Amino acid sequence: NAGVTQTPKFRVLKTGQSMTLLCAQDMNHEYMYWYRQDPGMGLRLIHYSVGEGTTAKGEVPDGYNVSRLKKQNFLLGLESAAPSQTSVYFCASRDRGLNSGANVLTFGAGSRLTVL
Amino acid sequence: RKEVEQDPGPFNVPEGATVAFNCTYSNSASQSFFWYRQDCRKEPKLLMSVYSSGNEDGRFTAQLNRASQYISLLIRDSKLSDSATYLCVVNSGDTGGFKTIFGAGTRLFVKA
């Protein structure tokens, strides 16, 4: 079982360049999330999606865009990268529902982005 | 004030020790609670859910106090392999505004 797959795993960008991070899940989950993790800050939600064709802003959405054209994929875009976007990015997904099991997030392995 | 607060540690304990982590949350409408574990340079993984009645999984015991908005994790008989960062996680519902909030994590080092 692949679970949640993120590509690329590592990337170095120059300020002003653009790029897209891809998240793919094979669990038929409705909800998908993009987080960034910085030292001492914990995981902060960038954007999320509650279903195909829908997206919503999280805690730190500025400088990022997302798309969910297919249920299994959630793309995170940086149109003009800045050094402040140097971080580790995690994608996660979960099933719909209120029971405790459905609320569990499954994470991808992370994408390490450095912006010079 | 952060929505979910944890002692950042690090906690340095010898093998076999008992260690307790605490977590507080600010949203009284929060509905579900978890502890995740994150190894260095890896993704977070679910350690255990936290139920109102308290729950145990082997050497790990989780407690929830809704009145005090407080969550705890107790690890007994610590192993070297328990060295990791422990994340307190709080969910606030299942709507369009669904939020999963992570604490910044507590680092644990278990020494031989």
Coordinates of C-alpha atoms in Angstrom, one line a residue:
Chain A
N1 CA 0.0 0.0 0.0
A2 CA 1.5 3.3 -1.1
G3 CA -0.7 5.5 1.2
V4 CA 0.3 9.1 0.6
T5 CA 3.1 9.9 -1.9
Q6 CA 4.8 13.3 -2.2
T7 CA 7.0 14.4 -5.0
P8 CA 9.6 15.7 -5.2
K9 CA 11.3 14.8 -1.9
F10 CA 13.9 17.5 -2.2
R11 CA 14.2 20.8 -4.2
V12 CA 16.3 23.8 -4.2
L13 CA 14.9 27.0 -5.7
K14 CA 16.1 30.5 -6.4
T15 CA 14.0 33.4 -5.1
G16 CA 11.3 34.2 -7.6
Q17 CA 11.2 30.7 -9.2
S18 CA 8.0 28.7 -9.3
M19 CA 7.3 25.1 -8.5
T20 CA 4.6 22.6 -7.8
L21 CA 4.5 19.9 -5.1
L22 CA 2.4 16.9 -5.9
C23 CA 0.6 14.8 -3.3
A24 CA -1.1 11.6 -4.3
Q25 CA -3.2 9.2 -2.1
D26 CA -4.6 5.8 -3.0
M27 CA -6.9 5.4 0.0
N28 CA -9.9 7.1 -1.6
H29 CA -9.8 9.7 1.2
E30 CA -12.1 12.8 0.9
Y31 CA -10.0 15.2 2.8
M32 CA -6.4 16.3 1.9
Y33 CA -4.1 18.8 3.6
W34 CA -0.9 20.7 3.1
Y35 CA 1.2 21.6 6.1
R36 CA 4.6 23.2 6.6
Q37 CA 6.9 22.4 9.5
D38 CA 9.5 24.8 10.8
P39 CA 11.7 24.4 13.8
G40 CA 9.9 25.2 17.0
M41 CA 6.7 26.0 15.1
G42 CA 5.1 22.6 14.8
L43 CA 2.9 21.8 11.8
R44 CA 1.0 24.7 10.3
L45 CA -1.9 24.2 7.9
I46 CA -1.4 26.0 4.5
H47 CA -4.5 24.9 2.5
Y48 CA -6.9 22.0 2.6
S49 CA -9.6 20.3 0.6
V50 CA -12.7 18.5 1.6
G51 CA -13.4 17.0 -1.8
E52 CA -12.6 17.0 -5.5
G53 CA -12.8 20.5 -6.9
T54 CA -12.8 22.2 -3.5
T55 CA -10.1 24.0 -1.6
A56 CA -9.9 26.3 1.4
K57 CA -7.3 28.4 3.2
G58 CA -5.6 27.2 6.3
E59 CA -3.6 29.1 8.9
V60 CA -0.7 30.3 6.6
P61 CA -2.0 30.4 3.0
D62 CA -0.2 33.5 1.7
G63 CA 2.3 32.8 -1.2
Y64 CA 0.7 29.4 -2.0
N65 CA -2.0 28.1 -4.3
V66 CA -3.6 24.7 -4.5
S67 CA -5.7 22.6 -6.8
R68 CA -7.7 19.4 -6.3
L69 CA -8.8 18.5 -9.9
K70 CA -8.8 14.8 -9.1
K71 CA -9.8 13.2 -5.8
Q72 CA -6.5 11.4 -5.4
N73 CA -4.3 14.4 -6.1
F74 CA -3.7 17.6 -4.2
L75 CA -1.2 20.1 -5.7
L76 CA 0.6 22.9 -3.9
G77 CA 2.1 25.7 -6.0
L78 CA 4.5 28.4 -5.2
E79 CA 4.3 31.1 -7.9
S80 CA 7.2 33.2 -6.8
A81 CA 9.3 31.4 -4.1
A82 CA 10.8 33.4 -1.2
P83 CA 13.4 32.4 1.4
S84 CA 10.7 32.4 4.0
Q85 CA 9.2 29.5 2.3
T86 CA 12.2 27.3 3.0
S87 CA 10.6 24.5 5.0
V88 CA 9.5 20.9 5.1
Y89 CA 6.1 20.4 3.5
F90 CA 3.9 17.5 4.5
C91 CA 0.8 16.4 2.7
A92 CA -1.8 14.4 4.7
S93 CA -5.2 12.8 4.0
R94 CA -8.1 11.4 6.0
D95 CA -11.4 9.9 5.5
R96 CA -14.7 11.7 6.0
G97 CA -16.5 11.1 9.3
L98 CA -16.7 11.9 12.9
N99 CA -15.6 8.7 14.4
S100 CA -12.1 8.6 15.9
G101 CA -10.7 6.3 13.3
A102 CA -11.8 8.5 10.4
N103 CA -10.1 11.5 12.0
V104 CA -6.7 10.0 11.8
L105 CA -4.4 11.7 9.3
T106 CA -2.0 9.7 7.1
F107 CA 1.0 11.7 6.1
G108 CA 3.4 11.6 3.2
A109 CA 7.1 11.4 3.8
G110 CA 7.6 15.1 3.3
S111 CA 9.2 17.4 0.7
R112 CA 12.2 19.5 1.8
L113 CA 12.3 22.8 0.0
T114 CA 15.1 25.3 0.2
V115 CA 14.8 28.8 -1.4
L116 CA 18.0 30.7 -1.9
Chain B
R1 CA -1.7 32.2 22.9
K2 CA -1.2 29.1 20.8
E3 CA -4.3 26.8 20.3
V4 CA -2.4 23.8 21.4
E5 CA 0.6 24.1 23.8
Q6 CA 3.2 21.6 24.8
D7 CA 6.3 21.7 26.8
P8 CA 9.0 21.6 24.1
G9 CA 11.5 19.7 26.3
P10 CA 13.8 18.1 25.6
F11 CA 13.2 15.4 28.1
N12 CA 16.4 13.3 28.7
V13 CA 15.6 10.1 30.6
P14 CA 17.4 6.8 31.2
E15 CA 16.1 3.5 29.9
G16 CA 13.4 2.1 32.1
A17 CA 12.2 5.5 33.3
T18 CA 8.6 6.7 33.3
V19 CA 8.0 10.0 31.6
A20 CA 4.9 12.2 31.2
F21 CA 4.0 14.8 28.6
N22 CA 1.4 17.4 29.0
C23 CA -0.7 19.4 26.5
T24 CA -3.3 22.1 26.9
Y25 CA -5.8 23.3 24.2
S26 CA -7.7 26.5 24.1
N27 CA -10.8 25.6 22.0
S28 CA -13.5 24.1 24.4
A29 CA -15.4 22.9 21.3
S30 CA -12.6 20.5 20.3
Q31 CA -13.9 17.1 19.6
S32 CA -11.1 14.6 19.2
F33 CA -7.6 14.2 20.5
F34 CA -4.5 12.3 19.5
W35 CA -0.9 11.8 20.2
Y36 CA 1.4 11.5 17.1
R37 CA 5.0 10.5 17.1
Q38 CA 7.6 12.0 14.8
D39 CA 11.0 10.6 14.3
C40 CA 13.9 12.8 13.1
R41 CA 13.4 13.9 9.5
K42 CA 10.3 11.6 9.1
E43 CA 6.6 12.2 8.8
P44 CA 4.3 12.2 11.9
K45 CA 2.6 8.9 12.6
L46 CA -0.4 8.2 14.9
L47 CA 0.7 6.9 18.3
M48 CA -2.8 6.7 19.9
S49 CA -6.1 8.4 20.1
V50 CA -7.1 9.9 23.4
Y51 CA -10.5 9.1 24.9
S52 CA -12.4 10.8 27.7
S53 CA -12.2 7.7 29.9
G54 CA -8.5 7.4 29.4
N55 CA -6.9 4.6 27.4
E56 CA -3.8 2.5 27.4
D57 CA -1.8 0.8 24.7
G58 CA 1.0 -1.3 26.2
R59 CA 3.5 1.0 27.9
F60 CA 1.6 4.1 26.8
T61 CA -1.3 5.7 28.7
A62 CA -3.3 8.7 27.5
Q63 CA -5.6 10.9 29.6
L64 CA -8.1 13.6 28.7
N65 CA -9.5 16.2 31.0
R66 CA -12.1 18.2 29.1
A67 CA -12.9 20.5 32.1
S68 CA -9.3 21.6 32.3
Q69 CA -8.7 21.2 28.5
Y70 CA -5.7 19.1 29.2
I71 CA -4.2 16.0 27.6
S72 CA -1.4 13.8 28.9
L73 CA 0.7 11.0 27.7
L74 CA 2.6 8.6 30.1
I75 CA 5.3 6.3 28.8
R76 CA 6.4 3.6 31.2
D77 CA 9.6 1.5 31.0
S78 CA 11.1 3.8 28.4
K79 CA 13.1 2.2 25.6
L80 CA 15.8 3.6 23.4
S81 CA 13.4 3.3 20.5
D82 CA 11.0 5.7 22.2
S83 CA 13.3 8.6 21.4
A84 CA 11.3 10.9 19.2
T85 CA 9.1 14.0 19.2
Y86 CA 5.6 13.6 20.5
L87 CA 2.9 15.8 19.0
C88 CA -0.4 16.6 20.7
V89 CA -3.2 17.0 18.1
V90 CA -6.6 18.4 18.5
N91 CA -9.5 18.3 16.1
S92 CA -12.3 20.9 16.1
G93 CA -15.0 19.2 14.1
D94 CA -16.0 17.9 10.7
T95 CA -17.3 20.9 8.7
G96 CA -16.0 23.1 5.9
G97 CA -14.1 24.8 8.6
F98 CA -12.6 21.6 10.0
K99 CA -9.3 22.2 11.8
T100 CA -6.6 19.9 13.0
I101 CA -4.2 21.7 15.2
F102 CA -0.8 20.4 16.1
G103 CA 1.2 21.3 19.1
A104 CA 4.9 22.2 18.5
G105 CA 5.9 18.8 20.0
T106 CA 7.9 17.5 22.9
R107 CA 11.3 16.0 22.2
L108 CA 12.2 12.8 24.2
F109 CA 15.7 11.4 24.4
V110 CA 16.0 8.0 26.1
K111 CA 19.6 7.1 27.1
A112 CA 21.2 3.7 27.7

